[in-house]
């Protein structure tokens, strides 16, 4: 079966974000079909059968998650769409919200019908002002045309969508952090269980799904679970947005079937490594994923294949590094990020991310010691699996894989007075004193 | 006593927001956004106004505001340049970009020019990694930047300011 793009085919048209355009290209037919032909329970089973898996990072089966929400409950139920998109290297949800907001709204209608939800929130990161305005305008159009509100598409089903802006905090992408932030608090994650499906927003059962996950639903309605499952690998099928950045000729968002080969993605779609240079390393799934060295990059970009290769698909943020990249400096950048973004609740994370940054910093700036490499391992051991959320793990993974796979470079920096890149940029800062 | 007060339009928006959430506290972030838009920044008096309006303690509002990095805090320059310095941007020259801006404006990262016109800071990934290097200038993204672009944008800001336009 030839691959049909569902997210990006119309992006060339400047009006693709409008309701008129969306309806002209078959928009809202999936939601109509769901409301007309599908009993909610059967619809959940259909989504389970499609094997759609979450696109936010963890890859959890969407239908299964919906099935966890209690059927008999006196409480209201909520949908919270995760549009926080802050994983370094990731920018696909922004494209979907800016250019295809009605596809997301249609997906929300289908999800809410299946789970029996009448109130949905889209939690969008504060920096995405343009996407926020597009979403608000699209919702207004939808209310105006009776697509949202008291009688969704003329059916006896009411649904409200509220677009809610975040305010700059990576941790609000973690689902419980996001819900806490939505409730108007500091966005600190909470221990699970209880999982949001049982006790989430305002203490009520809540479905949390990523923007891209939800945007798949109209298509599943159109071609059915059977058709959907045929796209890409059976265990994690579907069309997929890959975000490619760093040292390639043509960085961008690429829509391809799940399971595209990573080298093919880089070489055939993105014009190869820039400036005719050679590939050194790739982070395949946002900065929380283990880095792959060039000889590990002949791998299929799907959940199982990348897990088997010792990394993860994560958010599909593919960060490409050429052979002139200093891996010590690159890791320092990543460690700074996690230290800055740790919410500080858990000691192993708050202190561990700080230590990792400090140790990598001193290696880069020319006063590292060989023992520091073991020290990094020890710090990582004390972080992984020991905290409220997995941000600590996400910081430890790159620390561990960069220092394992590019050990020679770290040793070279330790033995030769620091990172060549730092020496070039800050000759005055090398060697003397700690500059953290 | 400060005489801060939402405009009629702002108040209407706030009241509408109250109908969108089952719990009042959830309106805090959106209410702070209204305050930010109407008062230009969030300092202690602005936070206190929102706290009083919503009937929650000022300390709590302060605690929430300071958790986040994207609110426009008191003392921020008219033009706030936020340079993305996370990995994908760093791989394509964000450091050179930041250095150039700092030199042009004669300030360090995290500072504001004496005339209060520009603030510049380094921020984490803005979700625009494919257009690196880039920065956010107030609400807008400026992408695929060269050092010449930076000079032009800074000049444009100065012209805009001379014409009396602020944001
Ligand atoms: C530190 C951290 C940051 C996260 N950031 C995001 C994010 O920005 N967007 C997102 O959709 N999921 C993010 N997630 C994953 C969410 O917790 C959650 O798994 C996801 O939103 C569920 O939706 P899905 O099943 O559709 O993928 C993050 C997780 C962690 C631990
Ligand atoms: S692991 Fe880190 S980010 Fe997550 S809750 Fe604990 S301190 Fe906060
Ligand atoms: S790293 Fe700069 S926008 Fe993502």
Coordinates of C-alpha atoms in Angstrom, one line a residue, chain A:
Chain A
X1 CA 0.0 0.0 0.0
X2 CA 1.4 3.4 -0.9
X3 CA 1.8 5.8 1.9
X4 CA -0.6 8.7 2.2
X5 CA 0.3 11.7 4.2
X6 CA -2.4 12.9 6.6
X7 CA -0.8 15.8 8.5
X8 CA 1.3 17.6 6.0
X9 CA -0.2 17.3 2.4
X10 CA -1.9 20.7 2.6
X11 CA 0.8 22.7 4.3
X12 CA 1.7 24.4 1.1
X13 CA -1.7 26.2 1.2
X14 CA -1.6 29.4 3.3
X15 CA -5.3 28.8 4.3
X16 CA -5.0 25.2 5.5
X17 CA -5.7 26.2 9.1
X18 CA -9.2 27.5 8.3
X19 CA -12.4 25.6 8.8
X20 CA -13.4 26.3 5.2
X21 CA -10.3 24.7 3.9
X22 CA -10.4 21.8 6.3
X23 CA -14.0 20.9 5.5
X24 CA -13.3 21.2 1.7
X25 CA -10.7 18.5 2.1
X26 CA -12.9 16.1 4.0
X27 CA -12.6 17.6 7.4
X28 CA -14.9 16.5 10.3
X29 CA -16.2 13.5 8.3
X30 CA -14.4 11.3 10.9
X31 CA -16.1 13.0 13.8
X32 CA -19.5 12.7 12.0
X33 CA -18.9 9.1 11.5
X34 CA -17.9 8.5 15.1
X35 CA -21.0 10.2 16.5
X36 CA -23.4 8.6 14.0
X37 CA -22.1 5.1 13.6
X38 CA -20.0 4.2 16.7
X39 CA -21.1 3.3 20.2
X40 CA -18.4 4.7 22.6
X41 CA -17.3 1.3 23.9
X42 CA -17.0 -0.1 20.4
X43 CA -15.0 3.0 19.4
X44 CA -12.5 2.4 22.3
X45 CA -12.1 -1.2 21.0
X46 CA -11.5 0.1 17.5
X47 CA -8.8 2.4 18.7
X48 CA -7.2 -0.4 20.7
X49 CA -7.4 -2.6 17.5
X50 CA -5.6 0.1 15.5
X51 CA -2.6 -0.2 17.8
X52 CA -2.2 3.6 17.9
X53 CA 0.4 4.4 20.5
X54 CA 1.1 7.7 22.2
X55 CA 3.3 10.2 20.3
X56 CA 4.2 12.2 23.4
X57 CA 7.2 10.1 24.4
X58 CA 6.2 7.1 26.3
X59 CA 4.4 5.3 23.4
X60 CA 1.6 3.9 25.6
X61 CA -1.3 2.3 23.6
X62 CA -4.0 5.0 23.3
X63 CA -7.1 2.7 23.3
X64 CA -5.8 0.9 26.4
X65 CA -5.3 4.1 28.3
X66 CA -8.9 5.2 27.4
X67 CA -10.1 1.8 28.7
X68 CA -8.7 2.6 32.2
X69 CA -11.1 5.4 32.7
X70 CA -14.0 4.2 34.9
X71 CA -17.3 3.8 33.1
X72 CA -19.5 4.1 36.1
X73 CA -18.5 7.3 38.0
X74 CA -20.3 10.2 39.5
X75 CA -17.4 12.4 38.7
X76 CA -16.9 14.5 35.6
X77 CA -14.2 13.2 33.2
X78 CA -11.7 15.4 31.4
X79 CA -9.4 15.3 28.4
X80 CA -6.1 17.2 28.8
X81 CA -4.3 17.5 25.5
X82 CA -0.6 17.7 26.0
X83 CA 0.7 20.6 23.9
X84 CA 3.6 21.5 26.1
X85 CA 6.1 20.3 23.6
X86 CA 9.4 21.2 25.3
X87 CA 11.6 18.2 24.7
X88 CA 14.7 19.5 23.0
X89 CA 14.7 18.7 19.3
X90 CA 10.9 18.5 19.1
X91 CA 8.7 20.8 17.1
X92 CA 6.0 18.7 15.4
X93 CA 3.0 19.6 17.6
X94 CA 3.7 23.3 16.8
X95 CA 3.3 22.6 13.1
X96 CA 0.0 20.7 13.7
X97 CA -1.5 23.4 15.9
X98 CA -0.4 26.3 13.7
X99 CA -1.4 24.7 10.4
X100 CA -3.9 22.0 11.1
X101 CA -5.8 23.1 14.3
X102 CA -9.1 21.6 13.1
X103 CA -7.6 18.2 12.7
X104 CA -6.8 18.3 16.4
X105 CA -10.2 19.6 17.3
X106 CA -11.8 16.8 15.3
X107 CA -9.5 14.3 17.1
X108 CA -10.6 15.7 20.4
X109 CA -14.3 15.3 19.5
X110 CA -13.7 11.6 18.6
X111 CA -11.7 11.0 21.8
X112 CA -14.3 12.7 24.0
X113 CA -17.2 10.8 22.4
X114 CA -15.4 7.5 23.0
X115 CA -14.6 8.1 26.7
X116 CA -17.7 10.1 27.6
X117 CA -16.0 13.5 28.2
X118 CA -17.7 16.9 27.9
X119 CA -14.8 19.1 28.8
X120 CA -11.3 19.2 27.2
X121 CA -8.4 21.4 27.8
X122 CA -5.4 22.0 25.5
X123 CA -2.4 22.8 27.6
X124 CA -0.1 24.7 25.2
X125 CA 3.4 26.0 26.2
X126 CA 3.4 29.7 26.8
X127 CA 6.0 30.5 24.1
X128 CA 3.8 29.2 21.3
X129 CA 1.8 32.4 21.0
X130 CA 1.1 32.0 17.3
X131 CA -0.1 28.4 17.7
X132 CA -2.2 29.6 20.7
X133 CA -3.9 32.2 18.6
X134 CA -4.6 29.7 15.8
X135 CA -6.2 27.3 18.2
X136 CA -8.3 29.9 19.8
X137 CA -9.5 31.1 16.3
X138 CA -10.2 27.5 15.2
X139 CA -12.2 26.8 18.3
X140 CA -14.2 30.0 17.8
X141 CA -15.0 28.9 14.2
X142 CA -16.0 25.5 15.4
X143 CA -18.3 26.9 18.1
X144 CA -19.8 29.3 15.6
X145 CA -20.6 26.4 13.2
X146 CA -22.1 24.1 15.9
X147 CA -19.1 21.8 15.7
X148 CA -18.4 22.4 19.4
X149 CA -20.8 23.4 22.1
X150 CA -24.2 22.0 23.2
X151 CA -24.9 20.0 20.1
X152 CA -21.7 18.7 18.6
X153 CA -22.3 18.4 14.8
X154 CA -26.0 18.3 15.5
X155 CA -25.8 15.3 17.8
X156 CA -27.1 15.0 21.3
X157 CA -23.6 15.4 22.7
X158 CA -22.1 18.5 24.3
X159 CA -18.4 19.3 24.4
X160 CA -16.3 22.4 25.4
X161 CA -12.7 23.0 24.6
X162 CA -10.6 25.5 26.5
X163 CA -7.1 26.4 25.3
X164 CA -4.9 27.0 28.3
X165 CA -1.5 28.6 28.1
X166 CA 1.5 27.3 30.1
X167 CA 4.3 29.7 31.2
X168 CA 7.6 28.2 30.4
X169 CA 8.6 25.0 32.3
X170 CA 9.7 21.8 30.6
X171 CA 8.3 19.8 33.6
X172 CA 4.8 20.8 32.7
X173 CA 5.0 18.4 29.8
X174 CA 5.1 15.5 32.3
X175 CA 1.5 14.5 32.6
X176 CA 1.0 15.0 36.3
X177 CA 3.0 18.2 36.2
X178 CA 0.8 19.4 33.4
X179 CA -2.4 18.7 35.4
X180 CA -1.0 20.4 38.5
X181 CA -0.1 23.4 36.4
X182 CA -3.6 23.4 34.8
X183 CA -5.0 23.6 38.3
X184 CA -3.2 26.9 38.8
X185 CA -0.3 25.6 40.9
X186 CA 3.5 25.3 40.5
X187 CA 3.7 22.6 37.9
X188 CA 5.3 19.9 40.1
X189 CA 4.7 16.2 39.2
X190 CA 2.9 13.9 41.5
X191 CA 3.6 10.3 42.4
X192 CA 1.7 7.7 40.4
X193 CA -0.5 5.8 41.2
X194 CA -3.1 7.2 41.2
X195 CA -2.8 7.5 37.4
X196 CA -4.6 10.4 35.8
X197 CA -7.1 8.0 34.2
X198 CA -8.4 7.3 37.7
X199 CA -7.6 10.5 39.5
X200 CA -6.4 13.4 37.4
X201 CA -7.5 16.9 36.8
X202 CA -9.5 18.4 39.7
X203 CA -9.4 14.9 41.2
X204 CA -11.4 13.4 38.3
X205 CA -10.7 10.7 35.8
X206 CA -8.6 12.3 33.0
X207 CA -7.2 11.2 29.7
X208 CA -3.9 12.8 28.8
X209 CA -2.8 12.5 25.2
X210 CA -0.3 14.3 23.0
X211 CA -1.4 16.6 20.1
X212 CA -0.1 14.3 17.4
X213 CA -1.7 11.2 19.0
X214 CA -5.1 12.9 19.0
X215 CA -4.6 14.2 15.5
X216 CA -4.4 10.6 14.2
X217 CA -8.0 9.8 15.2
X218 CA -9.9 11.3 12.2
X219 CA -7.8 9.1 9.9
X220 CA -8.4 6.0 12.0
X221 CA -12.1 6.8 11.6
X222 CA -11.7 7.1 7.9
X223 CA -9.7 4.0 7.1
X224 CA -10.5 1.8 10.1
X225 CA -8.3 0.0 12.5
X226 CA -7.4 -2.7 9.9
X227 CA -6.2 -0.2 7.4
X228 CA -4.3 1.9 9.9
X229 CA -2.4 -1.2 11.2
X230 CA -1.0 -1.8 7.8
X231 CA 1.0 1.4 7.9
X232 CA 4.5 0.6 9.2
X233 CA 5.3 -2.0 11.8
X234 CA 2.3 -3.9 13.3
X235 CA 3.2 -3.2 16.9
X236 CA 3.5 0.6 16.5
X237 CA 1.9 1.6 13.2
X238 CA 0.7 4.8 11.6
X239 CA 1.9 7.9 9.9
X240 CA 4.6 9.7 11.9
X241 CA 6.1 13.2 12.1
X242 CA 9.8 13.2 12.5
X243 CA 11.5 16.4 13.6
X244 CA 15.0 16.6 12.2
X245 CA 17.5 19.3 13.4
X246 CA 21.2 19.9 13.9
X247 CA 23.8 19.1 11.2
X248 CA 21.7 18.2 8.2
X249 CA 21.3 20.1 4.9
X250 CA 17.5 20.4 5.3
X251 CA 16.2 20.4 8.8
X252 CA 12.4 20.2 9.2
X253 CA 9.3 18.2 10.0
X254 CA 9.0 15.1 7.8
X255 CA 5.9 12.9 7.6
X256 CA 6.8 9.3 6.9
X257 CA 5.5 5.9 7.9
X258 CA 6.4 4.7 11.3
X259 CA 9.6 2.6 11.0
X260 CA 11.4 4.6 8.3
X261 CA 15.1 3.9 8.4
X262 CA 17.1 6.6 10.2
X263 CA 19.9 6.8 7.6
X264 CA 17.3 7.0 4.9
X265 CA 15.6 9.8 6.8
X266 CA 18.9 11.7 7.1
X267 CA 20.3 11.1 3.7
X268 CA 17.3 10.8 1.3
X269 CA 14.9 13.2 3.0
X270 CA 17.1 15.7 4.8
X271 CA 19.8 16.1 2.1
X272 CA 22.4 14.3 4.2
X273 CA 24.9 15.6 6.8
X274 CA 25.6 19.3 6.1
X275 CA 28.7 20.7 4.4
X276 CA 29.5 17.3 3.0
X277 CA 30.7 16.2 6.4
X278 CA 30.4 12.7 7.9
X279 CA 27.9 11.6 10.5
X280 CA 29.2 11.2 14.1
X281 CA 26.1 10.7 16.3
X282 CA 22.3 11.0 16.4
X283 CA 19.9 11.5 19.3
X284 CA 16.8 9.8 17.8
X285 CA 14.0 10.8 20.1
X286 CA 14.5 14.1 21.9
X287 CA 17.4 14.8 24.2
X288 CA 16.2 12.3 26.8
X289 CA 17.0 9.4 24.5
X290 CA 20.3 7.5 24.5
X291 CA 22.6 8.9 21.8
X292 CA 23.4 6.5 18.8
X293 CA 26.9 6.5 17.3
X294 CA 27.1 6.7 13.5
X295 CA 27.5 2.9 13.2
X296 CA 24.3 2.3 15.1
X297 CA 22.2 4.5 12.9
X298 CA 21.1 1.8 10.4
X299 CA 17.9 1.4 12.4
X300 CA 14.1 1.6 11.9
X301 CA 12.5 4.6 13.5
X302 CA 9.8 2.9 15.5
X303 CA 9.2 2.1 19.1
X304 CA 10.4 -1.5 19.2
X305 CA 13.3 -1.1 16.9
X306 CA 14.8 1.8 18.7
X307 CA 14.3 0.1 22.1
X308 CA 16.1 -2.9 20.7
X309 CA 18.9 -0.6 19.6
X310 CA 19.2 0.7 23.2
X311 CA 17.5 4.0 22.7
X312 CA 14.0 5.2 22.2
X313 CA 11.6 6.8 19.7
X314 CA 10.5 9.3 22.4
X315 CA 9.2 12.4 20.8
X316 CA 10.9 11.6 17.4
X317 CA 13.1 14.6 17.8
X318 CA 16.1 13.6 15.7
X319 CA 19.2 15.7 16.5
X320 CA 22.1 15.0 14.1
X321 CA 25.7 15.7 14.9
X322 CA 28.5 15.8 12.4
X323 CA 32.1 14.6 12.8
X324 CA 33.3 18.0 14.0
X325 CA 31.0 18.1 17.0
X326 CA 32.6 18.0 20.4
X327 CA 30.6 15.5 22.3
X328 CA 31.8 16.8 25.7
X329 CA 30.4 20.2 24.9
X330 CA 27.2 18.7 23.4
X331 CA 26.6 16.7 26.6
X332 CA 27.3 19.8 28.7
X333 CA 24.5 21.6 26.8
X334 CA 22.1 18.7 27.5
X335 CA 23.1 18.6 31.2
X336 CA 22.5 22.3 31.7
X337 CA 19.0 21.8 30.3
X338 CA 18.0 19.1 32.8
X339 CA 19.6 20.9 35.7
X340 CA 17.7 24.1 34.8
X341 CA 14.4 22.2 34.3
X342 CA 14.4 19.9 37.3
X343 CA 11.5 21.0 39.5
X344 CA 13.5 20.3 42.6
X345 CA 11.1 18.1 44.6
X346 CA 13.3 15.0 44.6
X347 CA 16.8 15.1 46.1
X348 CA 18.3 12.6 43.6
X349 CA 17.1 14.7 40.7
X350 CA 17.7 18.2 42.1
X351 CA 21.2 17.3 43.3
X352 CA 22.0 14.7 40.6
X353 CA 21.3 17.0 37.6
X354 CA 23.4 19.7 39.3
X355 CA 26.3 17.3 39.8
X356 CA 26.1 16.0 36.3
X357 CA 26.3 19.5 34.9
X358 CA 29.2 20.4 37.2
X359 CA 31.3 17.3 36.4
X360 CA 30.8 17.6 32.7
X361 CA 31.5 21.3 32.9
X362 CA 34.8 20.7 34.6
X363 CA 35.8 18.1 32.0
X364 CA 35.0 20.6 29.2
X365 CA 36.8 23.4 30.9
X366 CA 40.0 21.5 31.5
X367 CA 40.1 20.4 35.1
X368 CA 38.4 17.1 34.8
X369 CA 39.9 13.9 36.2
X370 CA 39.7 10.4 35.0
X371 CA 37.7 9.4 38.1
X372 CA 35.1 11.8 37.0
X373 CA 33.9 9.3 34.4
X374 CA 33.1 6.7 37.1
X375 CA 31.6 9.5 39.2
X376 CA 29.1 10.2 36.4
X377 CA 28.1 6.5 36.4
X378 CA 27.6 6.6 40.2
X379 CA 25.5 9.8 40.1
X380 CA 23.4 8.2 37.3
X381 CA 22.9 5.0 39.3
X382 CA 21.5 7.1 42.1
X383 CA 19.1 8.9 39.9
X384 CA 17.5 6.3 37.7
X385 CA 14.2 4.9 39.1
X386 CA 14.4 6.8 42.3
X387 CA 12.3 9.8 41.8
X388 CA 8.7 11.0 41.4
X389 CA 8.8 11.4 37.6
X390 CA 11.3 10.3 35.0
X391 CA 13.0 13.6 34.4
X392 CA 15.9 12.2 36.5
X393 CA 16.1 9.2 34.2
X394 CA 15.9 11.4 31.2
X395 CA 19.0 13.3 32.4
X396 CA 20.9 10.2 33.3
X397 CA 20.4 8.5 30.0
X398 CA 22.4 10.9 27.8
X399 CA 25.0 11.3 30.5
X400 CA 25.5 7.6 30.6
X401 CA 25.4 7.0 26.8
X402 CA 27.6 10.0 25.8
X403 CA 30.3 9.0 28.2
X404 CA 30.1 5.3 27.3
X405 CA 30.0 5.7 23.5
X406 CA 32.4 8.6 23.2
X407 CA 34.7 7.7 26.1
X408 CA 37.8 8.5 24.1
X409 CA 36.7 12.0 23.6
X410 CA 36.0 12.5 27.2
X411 CA 39.4 11.0 28.1
X412 CA 41.1 13.3 25.5
X413 CA 39.5 16.4 27.1
X414 CA 40.6 15.3 30.5
X415 CA 44.1 14.6 29.4
X416 CA 44.5 17.6 27.1
X417 CA 43.1 20.5 29.1
X418 CA 39.5 20.6 28.0
X419 CA 37.2 20.7 25.0
X420 CA 38.7 22.1 21.8
X421 CA 35.4 24.0 21.3
X422 CA 35.6 25.6 24.7
X423 CA 39.3 26.4 24.1
X424 CA 38.5 28.2 20.9
X425 CA 35.6 30.2 22.4
X426 CA 36.9 30.9 25.9
X427 CA 40.7 30.7 25.9
X428 CA 40.6 32.8 29.0
X429 CA 38.5 30.4 31.0
X430 CA 40.3 27.2 30.4
X431 CA 42.1 25.6 33.3
X432 CA 41.8 28.1 36.1
X433 CA 38.9 28.1 38.6
X434 CA 35.5 26.7 38.4
X435 CA 33.0 28.5 36.2
X436 CA 29.7 26.9 36.9

